[in-house]
CSV table of C-alpha atoms in Angstrom, one decimal:
chain,number,residue,atom,x,y,z
M,1270,UNK,CA,0.0,0.0,0.0
M,1271,UNK,CA,1.5,3.4,-1.0
M,1272,UNK,CA,1.4,6.0,1.7
M,1273,UNK,CA,0.9,9.5,0.4
M,1274,UNK,CA,2.8,12.2,2.2
M,1275,UNK,CA,1.9,15.9,2.2
M,1276,UNK,CA,4.9,18.0,3.1
M,1277,UNK,CA,5.0,21.7,4.1
M,1278,UNK,CA,8.0,23.9,4.5
M,1279,UNK,CA,9.7,24.2,7.9
M,1280,UNK,CA,8.5,27.8,8.1
M,1281,UNK,CA,4.9,26.8,7.5
M,1282,UNK,CA,5.1,24.0,10.1
M,1283,UNK,CA,6.5,26.2,12.9
M,1284,UNK,CA,4.1,29.1,12.0
M,1285,UNK,CA,1.5,27.1,14.1
M,1286,UNK,CA,3.7,27.3,17.2
M,1287,UNK,CA,2.2,29.9,19.6
M,1288,UNK,CA,4.0,32.1,22.1
M,1289,UNK,CA,4.2,30.6,25.7
M,1290,UNK,CA,4.4,27.1,24.3
M,1291,UNK,CA,6.4,24.2,25.9
M,1292,UNK,CA,8.2,22.3,23.1
M,1293,UNK,CA,9.8,18.9,23.1
M,1294,UNK,CA,12.8,18.2,20.8
M,1295,UNK,CA,13.9,14.8,19.7
M,1296,UNK,CA,17.4,14.5,21.0
M,1297,UNK,CA,21.0,13.3,20.8
M,1298,UNK,CA,21.8,12.6,17.2
M,1299,UNK,CA,18.4,13.3,15.8
M,1300,UNK,CA,17.7,16.9,16.8
M,1301,UNK,CA,15.2,18.6,14.3
M,1302,UNK,CA,17.5,21.5,13.4
M,1303,UNK,CA,15.5,22.5,10.4
M,1304,UNK,CA,12.5,23.3,12.6
M,1305,UNK,CA,14.7,25.0,15.3
M,1306,UNK,CA,16.2,27.2,12.6
M,1307,UNK,CA,12.7,28.1,11.4
M,1308,UNK,CA,11.7,29.0,14.9
M,1309,UNK,CA,14.8,31.2,15.1
M,1310,UNK,CA,13.6,33.1,12.0
M,1311,UNK,CA,10.2,33.7,13.7
M,1312,UNK,CA,12.0,34.9,16.9
M,1313,UNK,CA,14.2,37.2,14.9
M,1314,UNK,CA,11.1,38.7,13.2
M,1315,UNK,CA,9.5,39.3,16.7
M,1316,UNK,CA,6.7,36.8,16.0
M,1317,UNK,CA,7.0,34.6,19.1
M,1318,UNK,CA,8.1,34.9,22.7
M,1319,UNK,CA,8.4,32.8,25.8
M,1320,UNK,CA,9.0,29.4,24.3
M,1321,UNK,CA,10.3,26.7,26.7
M,1322,UNK,CA,12.3,23.7,25.4
M,1323,UNK,CA,12.7,20.2,26.8
M,1324,UNK,CA,14.9,17.4,25.6
M,1325,UNK,CA,17.7,15.0,26.5
M,1326,UNK,CA,21.3,15.7,25.6
M,1327,UNK,CA,21.4,17.3,22.2
M,1328,UNK,CA,24.1,17.5,19.5
M,1329,UNK,CA,24.8,20.5,17.3
M,1330,UNK,CA,24.0,24.1,17.7
M,1331,UNK,CA,21.6,25.0,20.5
M,1332,UNK,CA,20.3,28.6,19.8
M,1333,UNK,CA,17.3,27.8,22.2
M,1334,UNK,CA,19.8,28.2,25.1
M,1335,UNK,CA,21.7,31.3,24.0
M,1336,UNK,CA,21.8,34.7,25.5
M,1337,UNK,CA,20.7,36.2,22.2
M,1338,UNK,CA,17.2,34.8,22.6
M,1339,UNK,CA,16.8,35.6,26.3
M,1340,UNK,CA,13.2,36.2,27.1
M,1341,UNK,CA,12.2,34.5,23.8
M,1342,UNK,CA,13.6,31.0,24.2
M,1343,UNK,CA,14.3,29.3,27.6
M,1344,UNK,CA,15.8,25.8,27.6
M,1345,UNK,CA,15.0,23.4,30.4
M,1346,UNK,CA,16.8,20.2,29.4
M,1347,UNK,CA,16.5,16.8,31.2
M,1348,UNK,CA,20.2,16.2,30.6
M,1349,UNK,CA,22.9,18.7,29.8
M,1350,UNK,CA,25.3,18.3,27.0
M,1351,UNK,CA,28.4,20.4,26.1
M,1352,UNK,CA,26.4,22.6,23.7
M,1353,UNK,CA,24.3,24.1,26.5
M,1354,UNK,CA,26.5,23.5,29.6
M,1355,UNK,CA,27.9,27.0,29.7
M,1356,UNK,CA,24.6,28.7,29.1
M,1357,UNK,CA,22.9,26.6,31.9
M,1358,UNK,CA,25.6,27.5,34.4
M,1359,UNK,CA,25.4,31.2,33.4
M,1360,UNK,CA,21.6,31.2,33.9
M,1361,UNK,CA,20.5,31.7,30.3
M,1362,UNK,CA,19.2,28.1,30.3
M,1363,UNK,CA,18.3,25.6,33.0
M,1364,UNK,CA,18.4,22.0,34.0
M,1365,UNK,CA,15.3,20.1,35.0
M,1366,UNK,CA,16.3,17.2,37.3
M,1367,UNK,CA,14.6,13.9,36.5
M,1368,UNK,CA,15.5,10.2,36.3
M,1369,UNK,CA,15.4,9.6,32.6
M,1370,UNK,CA,13.1,6.6,33.2
M,1371,UNK,CA,10.6,9.0,34.6
M,1372,UNK,CA,10.9,11.7,31.9
M,1373,UNK,CA,8.0,10.2,29.8
M,1374,UNK,CA,5.8,10.4,32.9
M,1375,UNK,CA,6.3,14.2,33.0
M,1376,UNK,CA,4.5,14.4,29.7
M,1377,UNK,CA,2.0,11.6,30.0
M,1378,UNK,CA,0.7,12.6,33.4
M,1379,UNK,CA,0.7,16.3,32.8
M,1380,UNK,CA,3.5,17.4,35.2
M,1381,UNK,CA,4.7,19.3,32.1
M,1382,UNK,CA,1.9,20.7,29.9
M,1383,UNK,CA,3.4,19.9,26.5
M,1384,UNK,CA,2.1,22.0,23.7
M,1385,UNK,CA,4.4,21.0,20.8
M,1386,UNK,CA,6.4,17.9,19.9
M,1387,UNK,CA,9.2,18.5,17.2
M,1388,UNK,CA,10.8,15.2,16.2
M,1389,UNK,CA,12.6,13.4,13.3
M,1390,UNK,CA,11.2,10.2,11.9
M,1391,UNK,CA,12.1,7.6,9.3
M,1392,UNK,CA,10.4,7.1,6.0
M,1393,UNK,CA,7.1,5.2,6.6
M,1394,UNK,CA,6.7,1.5,5.9
M,1395,UNK,CA,4.0,0.2,3.6
M,1396,UNK,CA,1.4,0.5,6.3
M,1397,UNK,CA,2.3,4.1,7.2
M,1398,UNK,CA,4.3,3.4,10.4
M,1399,UNK,CA,7.5,5.4,11.1
M,1400,UNK,CA,10.3,5.0,13.5
M,1401,UNK,CA,11.8,7.6,15.8
M,1402,UNK,CA,15.1,6.0,14.9
M,1403,UNK,CA,18.0,6.9,17.2
M,1404,UNK,CA,15.9,9.0,19.6
M,1405,UNK,CA,12.9,7.2,21.0
M,1406,UNK,CA,13.7,8.3,24.5
M,1407,UNK,CA,10.7,10.3,25.8
M,1408,UNK,CA,9.9,11.5,22.2
M,1409,UNK,CA,7.2,8.8,22.0
M,1410,UNK,CA,5.5,10.2,25.1
M,1411,UNK,CA,5.9,13.7,23.7
M,1412,UNK,CA,4.1,12.8,20.4
M,1413,UNK,CA,1.3,11.1,22.4
M,1414,UNK,CA,0.9,14.1,24.7
M,1415,UNK,CA,1.5,17.3,22.7
M,1416,UNK,CA,-1.3,19.4,21.2
M,1417,UNK,CA,0.7,20.1,18.0
M,1418,UNK,CA,2.9,17.4,16.5
M,1419,UNK,CA,5.6,18.3,13.9
M,1420,UNK,CA,7.7,15.6,12.2
M,1421,UNK,CA,10.7,15.9,10.0
M,1422,UNK,CA,10.7,12.9,7.7
M,1423,UNK,CA,14.3,12.1,7.0
M,1424,UNK,CA,15.5,9.2,4.9
M,1425,UNK,CA,18.7,9.1,7.0
M,1426,UNK,CA,16.7,8.3,10.2
M,1427,UNK,CA,16.9,4.5,10.5
M,1428,UNK,CA,13.7,2.5,10.5
M,1429,UNK,CA,14.3,0.8,13.9
M,1430,UNK,CA,12.2,-1.9,15.2
M,1431,UNK,CA,10.5,-1.5,18.6
M,1432,UNK,CA,8.1,1.4,19.4
M,1433,UNK,CA,6.6,2.9,16.2
M,1434,UNK,CA,4.2,5.7,15.4
M,1435,UNK,CA,1.8,6.0,12.5
M,1436,UNK,CA,2.5,8.9,10.2
M,1437,UNK,CA,-1.1,10.1,10.8
M,1438,UNK,CA,-0.1,10.9,14.4
M,1439,UNK,CA,1.5,14.1,13.1
M,1440,UNK,CA,-0.2,17.4,12.2
M,1441,UNK,CA,2.5,18.7,9.8
M,1442,UNK,CA,5.3,16.9,7.9
M,1443,UNK,CA,8.5,18.5,6.8
M,1444,UNK,CA,11.0,16.8,4.4
M,1445,UNK,CA,14.7,17.1,5.2
M,1446,UNK,CA,17.5,14.7,4.4
M,1447,UNK,CA,20.3,16.2,6.4
M,1448,UNK,CA,22.6,13.4,7.8
M,1449,UNK,CA,22.2,12.6,11.5
M,1450,UNK,CA,25.0,13.9,13.7
M,1451,UNK,CA,27.7,11.4,14.3
M,1452,UNK,CA,30.3,11.3,17.0
M,1453,UNK,CA,33.8,9.7,17.3
M,1454,UNK,CA,35.0,9.0,20.8
M,1455,UNK,CA,38.6,9.3,21.8
M,1456,UNK,CA,40.7,6.2,22.1
M,1457,UNK,CA,40.9,5.0,25.7
M,1458,UNK,CA,43.9,5.9,27.8
M,1459,UNK,CA,46.1,3.4,29.6
M,1460,UNK,CA,44.2,4.3,32.9
M,1461,UNK,CA,40.8,3.8,31.2
M,1462,UNK,CA,42.0,0.4,29.8
M,1463,UNK,CA,43.0,-0.7,33.3
M,1464,UNK,CA,39.6,0.4,34.7
M,1465,UNK,CA,37.9,-1.5,31.8
M,1466,UNK,CA,39.9,-4.6,32.7
M,1467,UNK,CA,38.9,-4.5,36.3
M,1468,UNK,CA,35.2,-4.0,35.4
M,1469,UNK,CA,35.4,-6.8,32.9
M,1470,UNK,CA,36.5,-9.1,35.7
M,1471,UNK,CA,33.1,-8.5,37.4
M,1472,UNK,CA,31.2,-9.5,34.3
M,1473,UNK,CA,30.6,-13.2,33.7
M,1474,UNK,CA,29.5,-15.2,30.6
M,1475,UNK,CA,25.8,-15.0,30.1
M,1476,UNK,CA,25.4,-11.7,32.0
M,1477,UNK,CA,23.2,-8.9,30.7
M,1478,UNK,CA,25.0,-5.5,30.7
M,1479,UNK,CA,24.3,-1.8,30.6
M,1480,UNK,CA,26.8,1.0,30.1
M,1481,UNK,CA,27.0,4.4,28.6
M,1482,UNK,CA,29.1,5.9,25.8
M,1483,UNK,CA,32.5,7.4,25.7
M,1484,UNK,CA,36.1,6.4,26.1
M,1485,UNK,CA,35.7,4.5,29.3
M,1486,UNK,CA,32.7,2.3,28.1
M,1487,UNK,CA,34.7,1.7,24.9
M,1488,UNK,CA,37.6,0.6,27.0
M,1489,UNK,CA,35.4,-1.9,28.9
M,1490,UNK,CA,33.9,-3.1,25.7
M,1491,UNK,CA,37.4,-3.8,24.5
M,1492,UNK,CA,38.0,-6.0,27.5
M,1493,UNK,CA,35.0,-8.2,26.9
M,1494,UNK,CA,36.2,-9.9,23.7
M,1495,UNK,CA,36.7,-13.2,25.5
M,1496,UNK,CA,33.2,-13.3,27.1
M,1497,UNK,CA,30.4,-15.3,25.7
M,1498,UNK,CA,26.6,-15.0,25.4
M,1499,UNK,CA,26.3,-11.5,26.9
M,1500,UNK,CA,23.0,-9.6,26.7
M,1501,UNK,CA,22.5,-5.9,26.3
M,1502,UNK,CA,19.6,-3.9,27.9
M,1503,UNK,CA,20.7,-0.3,28.1
M,1504,UNK,CA,19.5,3.2,27.6
M,1505,UNK,CA,22.1,3.9,24.9
M,1506,UNK,CA,25.1,2.4,23.1
M,1507,UNK,CA,27.7,3.3,20.6
M,1508,UNK,CA,30.5,1.8,18.5
M,1509,UNK,CA,32.4,-0.1,21.2
M,1510,UNK,CA,29.3,-2.3,22.0
M,1511,UNK,CA,28.4,-2.5,18.3
M,1512,UNK,CA,31.7,-4.4,17.7
M,1513,UNK,CA,30.7,-6.9,20.4
M,1514,UNK,CA,27.3,-7.4,18.9
M,1515,UNK,CA,28.7,-8.0,15.4
M,1516,UNK,CA,31.3,-10.5,16.8
M,1517,UNK,CA,28.6,-12.4,18.6
M,1518,UNK,CA,29.9,-11.7,22.1
M,1519,UNK,CA,26.6,-9.9,22.7
M,1520,UNK,CA,23.8,-12.2,21.4
M,1521,UNK,CA,21.2,-12.0,24.1
M,1522,UNK,CA,20.7,-15.8,24.3
M,1523,UNK,CA,20.6,-15.8,28.1
M,1524,UNK,CA,18.2,-12.9,28.5
M,1525,UNK,CA,14.9,-13.6,30.3
M,1526,UNK,CA,13.1,-10.9,28.4
M,1527,UNK,CA,13.6,-9.7,24.8
M,1528,UNK,CA,15.6,-12.9,24.3
M,1529,UNK,CA,18.1,-12.6,21.5
M,1530,UNK,CA,17.6,-8.9,21.1
M,1531,UNK,CA,19.5,-5.7,22.0
M,1532,UNK,CA,17.3,-3.2,23.8
M,1533,UNK,CA,18.1,0.6,23.9
M,1534,UNK,CA,16.3,3.9,23.8
M,1535,UNK,CA,18.7,6.3,22.1
M,1536,UNK,CA,22.0,6.2,20.3
M,1537,UNK,CA,25.1,8.3,19.5
M,1538,UNK,CA,28.0,7.1,17.5
M,1539,UNK,CA,29.2,6.6,13.9
M,1540,UNK,CA,27.0,6.1,10.9
M,1541,UNK,CA,27.8,2.3,11.2
M,1542,UNK,CA,25.7,2.3,14.4
M,1543,UNK,CA,22.8,4.0,12.7
M,1544,UNK,CA,23.0,1.7,9.7
M,1545,UNK,CA,23.1,-1.4,11.9
M,1546,UNK,CA,19.8,-0.7,13.6
M,1547,UNK,CA,18.0,0.0,10.3
M,1548,UNK,CA,15.3,-2.6,9.7
M,1549,UNK,CA,17.2,-4.9,12.1
M,1550,UNK,CA,14.7,-7.0,14.1
M,1551,UNK,CA,17.5,-8.0,16.5
M,1552,UNK,CA,17.5,-4.4,17.9
M,1553,UNK,CA,14.6,-2.9,19.7
M,1554,UNK,CA,14.5,0.9,20.2
M,1555,UNK,CA,12.1,1.4,23.0
M,1556,UNK,CA,10.3,4.1,25.1
M,1557,UNK,CA,12.6,5.2,27.9
M,1558,UNK,CA,9.8,4.3,30.4
M,1559,UNK,CA,10.5,0.7,29.4
M,1560,UNK,CA,14.2,0.6,29.0
M,1561,UNK,CA,14.9,2.4,32.3
M,1562,UNK,CA,12.1,0.9,34.5
M,1563,UNK,CA,14.0,-0.8,37.3
M,1564,UNK,CA,11.4,-3.6,37.5
M,1565,UNK,CA,11.9,-4.3,33.8
M,1566,UNK,CA,15.7,-4.2,34.1
M,1567,UNK,CA,15.6,-6.6,37.1
M,1568,UNK,CA,13.7,-9.2,35.1
M,1569,UNK,CA,17.0,-10.1,33.4
M,1570,UNK,CA,19.1,-12.2,35.7
M,1571,UNK,CA,22.8,-11.3,36.3
M,1572,UNK,CA,22.3,-7.7,35.2
M,1573,UNK,CA,25.5,-5.7,35.4
M,1574,UNK,CA,25.1,-2.0,35.4
M,1575,UNK,CA,28.2,0.1,34.8
M,1576,UNK,CA,28.1,3.9,35.3
M,1577,UNK,CA,30.5,6.7,36.0
M,1578,UNK,CA,31.0,9.5,38.6
M,1579,UNK,CA,32.5,12.9,38.9
M,1580,UNK,CA,33.4,12.2,42.6
M,1581,UNK,CA,32.5,9.8,45.4
M,1582,UNK,CA,32.8,10.6,49.1
M,1583,UNK,CA,34.2,8.3,51.8
M,1584,UNK,CA,30.7,7.1,52.7
M,1585,UNK,CA,29.8,6.1,49.2
M,1586,UNK,CA,27.7,9.1,48.0
M,1587,UNK,CA,28.1,9.2,44.3
M,1588,UNK,CA,28.0,12.5,42.4
M,1589,UNK,CA,27.6,12.2,38.7
M,1590,UNK,CA,25.6,15.3,37.5
M,1591,UNK,CA,27.7,18.2,38.7
M,1592,UNK,CA,31.0,19.6,39.7
M,1593,UNK,CA,30.2,21.4,42.9
M,1594,UNK,CA,27.3,23.7,42.0
M,1595,UNK,CA,28.1,23.7,38.3
M,1596,UNK,CA,25.8,21.3,36.4
M,1597,UNK,CA,27.8,19.1,34.2
M,1598,UNK,CA,25.3,16.5,32.8
M,1599,UNK,CA,22.3,15.2,34.7
M,1600,UNK,CA,20.9,12.5,36.8
M,1601,UNK,CA,20.4,10.5,33.6
M,1602,UNK,CA,19.5,6.8,34.0
M,1603,UNK,CA,22.1,6.0,36.6
M,1604,UNK,CA,19.9,5.3,39.5
M,1605,UNK,CA,17.3,3.6,37.2
M,1606,UNK,CA,20.0,1.0,36.4
M,1607,UNK,CA,21.6,0.9,39.8
M,1608,UNK,CA,18.2,-0.1,41.3
M,1609,UNK,CA,17.4,-2.5,38.5
M,1610,UNK,CA,20.8,-4.3,38.6
M,1611,UNK,CA,20.7,-4.7,42.4
M,1612,UNK,CA,17.2,-6.1,42.3
M,1613,UNK,CA,18.2,-8.6,39.5
M,1614,UNK,CA,19.1,-12.1,40.6
M,1615,UNK,CA,22.9,-12.3,40.6
M,1616,UNK,CA,23.1,-8.6,39.5
M,1617,UNK,CA,25.7,-6.0,40.3
M,1618,UNK,CA,25.8,-2.3,40.2
M,1619,UNK,CA,29.2,-0.9,39.3
M,1620,UNK,CA,30.5,2.7,39.4
M,1621,UNK,CA,33.8,3.1,37.5
M,1622,UNK,CA,36.0,6.2,37.2
M,1623,UNK,CA,39.6,7.3,37.2
M,1624,UNK,CA,41.0,8.1,40.7
M,1625,UNK,CA,42.0,11.6,39.6
M,1626,UNK,CA,40.7,14.1,37.0
M,1627,UNK,CA,42.9,15.1,34.0
M,1628,UNK,CA,44.1,18.0,36.1
M,1629,UNK,CA,45.2,15.8,38.9
M,1630,UNK,CA,42.3,16.5,41.4
M,1631,UNK,CA,41.3,13.5,43.5
M,1632,UNK,CA,37.8,12.0,42.7
M,1633,UNK,CA,37.5,10.0,45.9
M,1634,UNK,CA,37.0,12.7,48.5
M,1635,UNK,CA,36.3,12.9,52.2
M,1636,UNK,CA,33.2,15.1,51.6
M,1637,UNK,CA,31.6,16.1,48.3
M,1638,UNK,CA,32.2,19.6,47.0
M,1639,UNK,CA,29.6,22.1,48.3
M,1640,UNK,CA,26.6,22.0,46.0
M,1641,UNK,CA,27.4,18.6,44.5
M,1642,UNK,CA,24.4,16.5,43.5
M,1643,UNK,CA,24.1,13.0,45.0
M,1644,UNK,CA,22.9,10.9,42.0
M,1645,UNK,CA,23.3,7.6,43.7
M,1646,UNK,CA,22.7,7.7,47.5
M,1647,UNK,CA,25.2,5.9,49.8
M,1648,UNK,CA,22.7,3.1,50.6
M,1649,UNK,CA,22.5,2.3,46.8
M,1650,UNK,CA,26.3,2.3,46.2
M,1651,UNK,CA,27.7,-1.2,45.6
M,1652,UNK,CA,30.9,-1.9,43.5
M,1653,UNK,CA,33.3,1.0,43.1
M,1654,UNK,CA,36.1,0.6,40.5
M,1655,UNK,CA,39.2,2.7,39.8
M,1656,UNK,CA,42.5,1.8,38.1
M,1657,UNK,CA,43.7,0.8,41.5
M,1658,UNK,CA,41.1,-1.8,42.3
M,1659,UNK,CA,37.5,-2.8,42.9
M,1660,UNK,CA,35.6,-2.8,46.2
M,1661,UNK,CA,32.1,-3.6,47.2
M,1662,UNK,CA,30.5,-1.2,49.6
M,1663,UNK,CA,27.2,-3.1,50.1
M,1664,UNK,CA,26.7,-4.3,53.7
M,1665,UNK,CA,29.6,-2.1,54.9
M,1666,UNK,CA,29.5,0.5,57.6
M,1667,UNK,CA,30.7,4.1,57.1
M,1668,UNK,CA,34.2,3.4,58.5
M,1669,UNK,CA,34.5,0.2,56.6
M,1670,UNK,CA,33.5,2.1,53.4
M,1671,UNK,CA,36.1,4.7,54.1
M,1672,UNK,CA,38.9,2.2,54.4
M,1673,UNK,CA,37.8,0.4,51.2
M,1674,UNK,CA,37.6,3.5,49.2
M,1675,UNK,CA,40.9,4.8,50.4
M,1676,UNK,CA,42.5,1.5,49.2
M,1677,UNK,CA,41.5,2.3,45.6
M,1678,UNK,CA,42.2,6.0,45.6
M,1679,UNK,CA,45.4,7.4,44.0
M,1680,UNK,CA,48.3,6.4,46.1
M,1681,UNK,CA,49.4,10.0,46.6
M,1682,UNK,CA,46.0,10.9,48.0
M,1683,UNK,CA,45.6,8.0,50.5
M,1684,UNK,CA,47.5,9.6,53.4
M,1685,UNK,CA,45.4,12.8,53.1
M,1686,UNK,CA,42.2,10.8,52.9
M,1687,UNK,CA,43.1,8.6,55.8
M,1688,UNK,CA,43.8,11.7,57.9
M,1689,UNK,CA,40.5,13.2,56.9
M,1690,UNK,CA,38.7,10.0,57.8
M,1691,UNK,CA,40.4,10.0,61.2
M,1692,UNK,CA,39.2,13.5,61.8
M,1693,UNK,CA,35.7,12.6,60.7
M,1694,UNK,CA,35.2,9.3,62.5
M,1695,UNK,CA,37.3,10.0,65.6
M,1696,UNK,CA,40.1,8.2,67.4
M,1697,UNK,CA,38.5,4.8,67.0
M,1698,UNK,CA,38.6,4.9,63.2
M,1699,UNK,CA,41.8,3.0,62.8
M,1700,UNK,CA,40.8,0.3,65.3
M,1701,UNK,CA,37.2,-0.2,64.5
M,1702,UNK,CA,37.5,-2.4,61.4
């Protein structure tokens, strides 16, 4: 059956966006820049004001966060990327804290009154269904909830299996074949390779894994070559994990749910990643409310969740969204997967990071920097991994945790941390364990 598509220009589509609207943007690699640029033209002409934007991490230019459009655009992202970070910390944009697994709930249950959804979609199949491609995340909920729904139909958006939408769901269609944004991640350092090796020692054949993207996850992926029959249930993946999927290390044979399939909600990587998911029934791109639901995550036995941190204090409080008061990223899905992995039969939650920053500042600290956000509370902290070792904090007291964490801190920081622990816990600290 042939599906007839009626396209309008980007300027015509956004002419229906009213002032004071709240707007969702599809995110990461699939930002609808053609619609954003058209909104900028309306703003420059003085036709709209007070537009609020919501989204996950976005790639590319972000005029919706810039000082130039103060009072016209205001960005309130659910996760902060490099393109908006400075503007958020300067107050021209803002961060809306939410566990990514609950972001769809904000729309579906009306905590955010969503007026407009602006997304990119694939070409329709013979029955008129389209995929949100690399950015299902909370975009599915946005389209379901918004009063005005605008779609950019882009032949470069992969037709991913999983959660689909019918083309009739949209009020206006715009055609644009701009390539999706790709990203190359730096090669892992020697320290990252050592951290990856220590994490890989905690992963066993048949486990189901979750990890993010970047040099450290790629380092871990490089250490899993010798494993067998791994599963993947994650919010995102990139090229490092793609290599393991193609080699058969990740095949999902041992998964209790979505057996034999990779499950994710959004992607960022090379064009190879995007091409791989196109019309590939072994990959399911799903609503973030599914991928990040701890109860769903826990249904896979031996779930191993691997996340990062900006700093960890001696009691196990994990900061991952800020550096002091400065917002760096966001809560993300860290706690979603921490809880899911620890509820899973045989599961482990792992937090991995280098013992020091690139500038030599220690990341295991006696107390968090003032204003630092606790993404994973100390009661939920389990395995902590640096290049100097791996320790399990679960079932350990505060003083026991301090000794364990100091043992995997940078050697040049241990005496200082030990002294600060003594000052914190009193004269019995050295003898109480």
